[in-house]
Amino acid sequence: MHPTAFATLPKPPYYAVIFSSQRTDGDNGYGETADRMVELAQQQPGFLGVESTRGEDGFGITVAYWESEDAIRAWRLHAEHAAARERGRAEWYRHFELRIARVERAYGWDREQAHGGEAG
Amino acid sequence: MHPTAFATLPKPPYYAVIFSSQRTDGDNGYGETADRMVELAQQQPGFLGVESTRGEDGFGITVAYWESEDAIRAWRLHAEHAAARERGRAEWYRHFELRIARVERAYGWDREQAHGGEAG
């Protein structure tokens, strides 16, 4: 099992910020800033968790989970986050889509739990 | 620009099915079935689009967009989709989380459009 990539969330409702993006070529400081943004988001009131992945083609999806729309708005106004978004437009992204959604139901499944702990 | 990975969606509201998963090792028919499920979903009433990516660590996120909760329910009852989910539990996933959300706001950005078509 590789549970670390998954966010551990409370029962719905809560909010999801779904960010899909196509990167430009090269790192150009992206990785360091992305790590810093996760570190910073974790310190914000109402932050619940984040899941993120990117394929070799540079297309990635990050979903950040928040308690409320107010928490999302406050994070949006954070100065260091705003500066990172500016740099994203200037350097890191070719295209992105941002969608804000209210999570209403959730369901999880785990191989080890389903099979009583045997190796899967 | 690499627009093909992005879903072209109508104005909100609409629904998102956020599926995050950790794959088992090896393909074992997964890729073929995943492609078939996208092909089949595209034929369902109320299907709006899908975005999907997976990193080299086997952690992936797929977000499928639907017009309504009824459309999601109907797709869930599709026999070939149900069979694929069974095989997912039996063979393809170590762990997954499924979250159903109502998209309330959306925003997109494109480098070429922002820079009047110059190379980015």
CSV table of C-alpha atoms in Angstrom, one decimal:
chain,number,residue,atom,x,y,z
A,1,MET,CA,0.0,0.0,0.0
A,2,HIS,CA,1.2,3.5,-0.7
A,3,PRO,CA,-1.2,5.6,1.4
A,4,THR,CA,0.9,8.8,1.5
A,5,ALA,CA,-0.3,10.2,-1.8
A,6,PHE,CA,-3.9,10.1,-0.6
A,7,ALA,CA,-5.5,12.9,1.5
A,8,THR,CA,-7.3,11.8,4.7
A,9,LEU,CA,-10.5,13.8,4.7
A,10,PRO,CA,-13.5,14.2,7.0
A,11,LYS,CA,-17.0,13.3,6.0
A,12,PRO,CA,-18.5,15.5,3.3
A,13,PRO,CA,-19.5,18.2,2.7
A,14,TYR,CA,-16.3,20.0,2.0
A,15,TYR,CA,-14.8,21.8,-1.0
A,16,ALA,CA,-12.4,20.8,-3.7
A,17,VAL,CA,-10.2,23.0,-5.9
A,18,ILE,CA,-9.5,21.0,-9.0
A,19,PHE,CA,-6.4,22.4,-10.9
A,20,SER,CA,-5.4,20.7,-14.2
A,21,SER,CA,-2.4,22.1,-16.0
A,22,GLN,CA,0.1,21.6,-18.8
A,23,ARG,CA,3.6,22.6,-17.8
A,24,THR,CA,6.1,24.4,-19.9
A,25,ASP,CA,9.4,22.6,-20.5
A,26,GLY,CA,12.1,22.5,-17.8
A,27,ASP,CA,11.8,23.0,-14.0
A,28,ASN,CA,12.7,26.7,-13.7
A,29,GLY,CA,12.0,26.7,-10.0
A,30,TYR,CA,8.6,25.1,-10.3
A,31,GLY,CA,9.3,22.0,-8.0
A,32,GLU,CA,10.6,24.1,-5.1
A,33,THR,CA,7.7,26.5,-5.3
A,34,ALA,CA,5.1,23.7,-5.6
A,35,ASP,CA,6.5,22.1,-2.4
A,36,ARG,CA,6.5,25.4,-0.7
A,37,MET,CA,2.9,26.0,-1.6
A,38,VAL,CA,1.8,22.7,-0.1
A,39,GLU,CA,3.8,23.5,3.1
A,40,LEU,CA,2.1,26.9,3.3
A,41,ALA,CA,-1.4,25.6,2.4
A,42,GLN,CA,-1.1,23.1,5.3
A,43,GLN,CA,-0.7,26.0,7.7
A,44,GLN,CA,-3.9,27.8,6.5
A,45,PRO,CA,-7.2,27.6,8.5
A,46,GLY,CA,-9.6,25.2,6.8
A,47,PHE,CA,-7.1,23.2,4.8
A,48,LEU,CA,-8.0,19.5,4.7
A,49,GLY,CA,-5.5,17.9,2.3
A,50,VAL,CA,-4.2,17.7,-1.2
A,51,GLU,CA,-3.6,15.1,-3.9
A,52,SER,CA,-1.4,15.7,-6.9
A,53,THR,CA,0.1,13.9,-9.8
A,54,ARG,CA,1.7,14.7,-13.2
A,55,GLY,CA,2.5,12.4,-16.1
A,56,GLU,CA,5.6,12.4,-18.2
A,57,ASP,CA,3.8,14.5,-20.9
A,58,GLY,CA,3.7,17.4,-18.4
A,59,PHE,CA,-0.1,17.2,-17.9
A,60,GLY,CA,-1.0,17.3,-14.2
A,61,ILE,CA,-3.9,17.4,-11.8
A,62,THR,CA,-3.9,18.7,-8.3
A,63,VAL,CA,-7.0,18.6,-6.1
A,64,ALA,CA,-6.8,20.6,-2.8
A,65,TYR,CA,-9.5,20.1,-0.2
A,66,TRP,CA,-10.9,22.9,2.0
A,67,GLU,CA,-13.5,23.2,4.8
A,68,SER,CA,-15.3,26.1,3.2
A,69,GLU,CA,-15.3,28.6,0.4
A,70,ASP,CA,-14.1,31.2,2.9
A,71,ALA,CA,-11.0,29.2,3.5
A,72,ILE,CA,-10.4,29.0,-0.3
A,73,ARG,CA,-10.8,32.8,-0.6
A,74,ALA,CA,-8.4,33.4,2.2
A,75,TRP,CA,-5.7,31.2,0.7
A,76,ARG,CA,-6.2,32.9,-2.7
A,77,LEU,CA,-5.4,36.3,-1.0
A,78,HIS,CA,-2.2,35.0,0.7
A,79,ALA,CA,0.6,37.1,-0.7
A,80,GLU,CA,3.1,34.4,-1.3
A,81,HIS,CA,0.5,32.3,-3.0
A,82,ALA,CA,-0.5,35.2,-5.2
A,83,ALA,CA,3.2,35.7,-6.2
A,84,ALA,CA,3.5,32.0,-7.1
A,85,ARG,CA,0.4,32.2,-9.3
A,86,GLU,CA,1.9,35.2,-11.2
A,87,ARG,CA,5.1,33.2,-11.7
A,88,GLY,CA,2.9,30.3,-12.9
A,89,ARG,CA,1.5,32.4,-15.7
A,90,ALA,CA,4.8,34.0,-16.5
A,91,GLU,CA,6.9,30.8,-16.6
A,92,TRP,CA,5.4,27.4,-15.6
A,93,TYR,CA,2.1,26.8,-17.4
A,94,ARG,CA,1.0,26.6,-21.0
A,95,HIS,CA,-2.6,26.1,-20.0
A,96,PHE,CA,-4.6,25.5,-16.9
A,97,GLU,CA,-8.2,25.0,-15.8
A,98,LEU,CA,-9.4,25.7,-12.3
A,99,ARG,CA,-12.7,24.3,-11.0
A,100,ILE,CA,-14.2,24.8,-7.5
A,101,ALA,CA,-16.6,22.2,-6.4
A,102,ARG,CA,-18.6,21.1,-3.3
A,103,VAL,CA,-17.9,17.5,-2.4
A,104,GLU,CA,-21.1,15.8,-1.5
A,105,ARG,CA,-20.2,12.1,-1.3
A,106,ALA,CA,-17.0,10.1,-0.8
A,107,TYR,CA,-16.0,6.5,-0.9
A,108,GLY,CA,-12.6,4.7,-0.4
A,109,TRP,CA,-11.3,1.2,-0.9
A,110,ASP,CA,-8.0,-0.4,0.1
A,111,ARG,CA,-6.7,-3.7,-1.1
A,112,GLU,CA,-5.1,-4.7,2.2
A,113,GLN,CA,-8.2,-3.9,4.2
A,114,ALA,CA,-10.4,-5.7,1.7
A,115,HIS,CA,-8.3,-8.8,1.8
A,116,GLY,CA,-7.7,-8.9,5.6
A,117,GLY,CA,-4.1,-7.6,5.5
A,118,GLU,CA,-2.7,-10.2,3.0
A,119,ALA,CA,-0.2,-8.9,0.5
A,120,GLY,CA,-1.8,-7.6,-2.6
B,1,MET,CA,-0.1,24.4,-26.5
B,2,HIS,CA,-1.4,20.9,-25.7
B,3,PRO,CA,-5.1,21.3,-25.4
B,4,THR,CA,-6.1,17.7,-26.0
B,5,ALA,CA,-5.7,16.7,-22.3
B,6,PHE,CA,-8.2,19.3,-21.2
B,7,ALA,CA,-11.9,18.8,-21.1
B,8,THR,CA,-14.0,21.5,-22.8
B,9,LEU,CA,-16.9,22.1,-20.5
B,10,PRO,CA,-20.1,24.2,-20.3
B,11,LYS,CA,-20.6,26.9,-17.7
B,12,PRO,CA,-21.1,25.5,-14.2
B,13,PRO,CA,-23.0,24.0,-12.4
B,14,TYR,CA,-22.2,20.5,-13.4
B,15,TYR,CA,-20.8,17.4,-11.5
B,16,ALA,CA,-17.3,16.0,-11.1
B,17,VAL,CA,-16.3,12.5,-10.1
B,18,ILE,CA,-12.8,12.7,-8.7
B,19,PHE,CA,-11.1,9.3,-8.7
B,20,SER,CA,-7.6,9.0,-7.2
B,21,SER,CA,-5.9,5.7,-7.3
B,22,GLN,CA,-2.7,3.8,-6.7
B,23,ARG,CA,-2.1,1.1,-9.3
B,24,THR,CA,-0.7,-2.4,-8.7
B,25,ASP,CA,2.4,-3.3,-10.6
B,26,GLY,CA,2.2,-4.2,-14.3
B,27,ASP,CA,-0.5,-3.4,-16.9
B,28,ASN,CA,-2.6,-6.6,-16.8
B,29,GLY,CA,-5.1,-5.3,-19.3
B,30,TYR,CA,-5.6,-2.0,-17.4
B,31,GLY,CA,-4.7,0.4,-20.3
B,32,GLU,CA,-7.0,-1.3,-22.7
B,33,THR,CA,-9.9,-1.2,-20.3
B,34,ALA,CA,-9.2,2.4,-19.3
B,35,ASP,CA,-9.4,3.4,-22.9
B,36,ARG,CA,-12.6,1.4,-23.4
B,37,MET,CA,-14.2,3.1,-20.4
B,38,VAL,CA,-13.5,6.6,-21.8
B,39,GLU,CA,-14.9,5.5,-25.2
B,40,LEU,CA,-18.0,4.1,-23.5
B,41,ALA,CA,-18.5,7.0,-21.1
B,42,GLN,CA,-18.4,9.4,-24.1
B,43,GLN,CA,-21.5,7.6,-25.4
B,44,GLN,CA,-23.5,8.1,-22.2
B,45,PRO,CA,-26.2,10.8,-21.8
B,46,GLY,CA,-24.9,13.7,-19.7
B,47,PHE,CA,-21.2,13.0,-20.1
B,48,LEU,CA,-19.3,16.3,-20.5
B,49,GLY,CA,-15.6,15.3,-20.5
B,50,VAL,CA,-12.7,13.7,-18.6
B,51,GLU,CA,-9.2,14.6,-17.6
B,52,SER,CA,-6.7,12.0,-16.4
B,53,THR,CA,-3.1,11.6,-15.5
B,54,ARG,CA,-0.8,9.2,-13.6
B,55,GLY,CA,2.8,9.7,-12.4
B,56,GLU,CA,5.6,7.2,-12.7
B,57,ASP,CA,4.9,6.2,-9.0
B,58,GLY,CA,1.6,4.7,-10.1
B,59,PHE,CA,-0.5,7.4,-8.4
B,60,GLY,CA,-3.2,8.8,-10.7
B,61,ILE,CA,-6.1,11.2,-10.7
B,62,THR,CA,-9.0,11.0,-13.1
B,63,VAL,CA,-11.8,13.6,-13.0
B,64,ALA,CA,-14.9,12.9,-15.1
B,65,TYR,CA,-17.5,15.6,-15.6
B,66,TRP,CA,-21.2,15.0,-15.9
B,67,GLU,CA,-24.4,17.1,-16.3
B,68,SER,CA,-26.2,15.7,-13.4
B,69,GLU,CA,-26.1,13.1,-10.5
B,70,ASP,CA,-28.7,11.1,-12.5
B,71,ALA,CA,-26.1,10.8,-15.4
B,72,ILE,CA,-23.5,9.6,-12.9
B,73,ARG,CA,-25.9,7.0,-11.4
B,74,ALA,CA,-26.8,5.7,-14.9
B,75,TRP,CA,-23.1,5.3,-15.8
B,76,ARG,CA,-22.5,3.5,-12.5
B,77,LEU,CA,-25.2,0.9,-13.5
B,78,HIS,CA,-23.7,0.3,-16.9
B,79,ALA,CA,-22.9,-3.4,-17.0
B,80,GLU,CA,-19.5,-3.1,-18.7
B,81,HIS,CA,-18.5,-0.4,-16.3
B,82,ALA,CA,-19.5,-2.5,-13.4
B,83,ALA,CA,-17.5,-5.4,-14.7
B,84,ALA,CA,-14.4,-3.1,-15.1
B,85,ARG,CA,-14.8,-1.8,-11.5
B,86,GLU,CA,-14.8,-5.4,-10.3
B,87,ARG,CA,-11.6,-6.1,-12.2
B,88,GLY,CA,-10.2,-2.9,-10.7
B,89,ARG,CA,-10.6,-4.3,-7.2
B,90,ALA,CA,-9.4,-7.7,-8.2
B,91,GLU,CA,-6.3,-6.7,-10.1
B,92,TRP,CA,-5.5,-3.1,-10.8
B,93,TYR,CA,-5.7,-1.0,-7.7
B,94,ARG,CA,-4.0,-1.0,-4.3
B,95,HIS,CA,-6.1,1.9,-3.0
B,96,PHE,CA,-8.6,4.4,-4.4
B,97,GLU,CA,-10.7,7.3,-3.3
B,98,LEU,CA,-13.8,8.4,-5.1
B,99,ARG,CA,-15.4,11.8,-4.4
B,100,ILE,CA,-18.5,13.2,-6.1
B,101,ALA,CA,-18.7,17.0,-6.2
B,102,ARG,CA,-20.9,19.8,-7.7
B,103,VAL,CA,-18.7,22.2,-9.6
B,104,GLU,CA,-19.8,25.8,-8.9
B,105,ARG,CA,-17.2,28.0,-10.5
B,106,ALA,CA,-14.6,27.5,-13.2
B,107,TYR,CA,-11.7,29.5,-14.7
B,108,GLY,CA,-9.2,28.8,-17.5
B,109,TRP,CA,-6.0,30.4,-18.8
B,110,ASP,CA,-4.0,29.8,-21.9
B,111,ARG,CA,-0.5,31.1,-22.6
B,112,GLU,CA,-1.0,31.6,-26.3
B,113,GLN,CA,-4.3,33.5,-25.8
B,114,ALA,CA,-2.8,35.5,-23.0
B,115,HIS,CA,0.2,36.5,-25.2
B,116,GLY,CA,-1.7,37.1,-28.4
B,117,GLY,CA,-0.5,33.9,-30.1
B,118,GLU,CA,3.3,34.3,-29.6
B,119,ALA,CA,5.2,31.2,-28.9
B,120,GLY,CA,5.3,30.5,-25.1
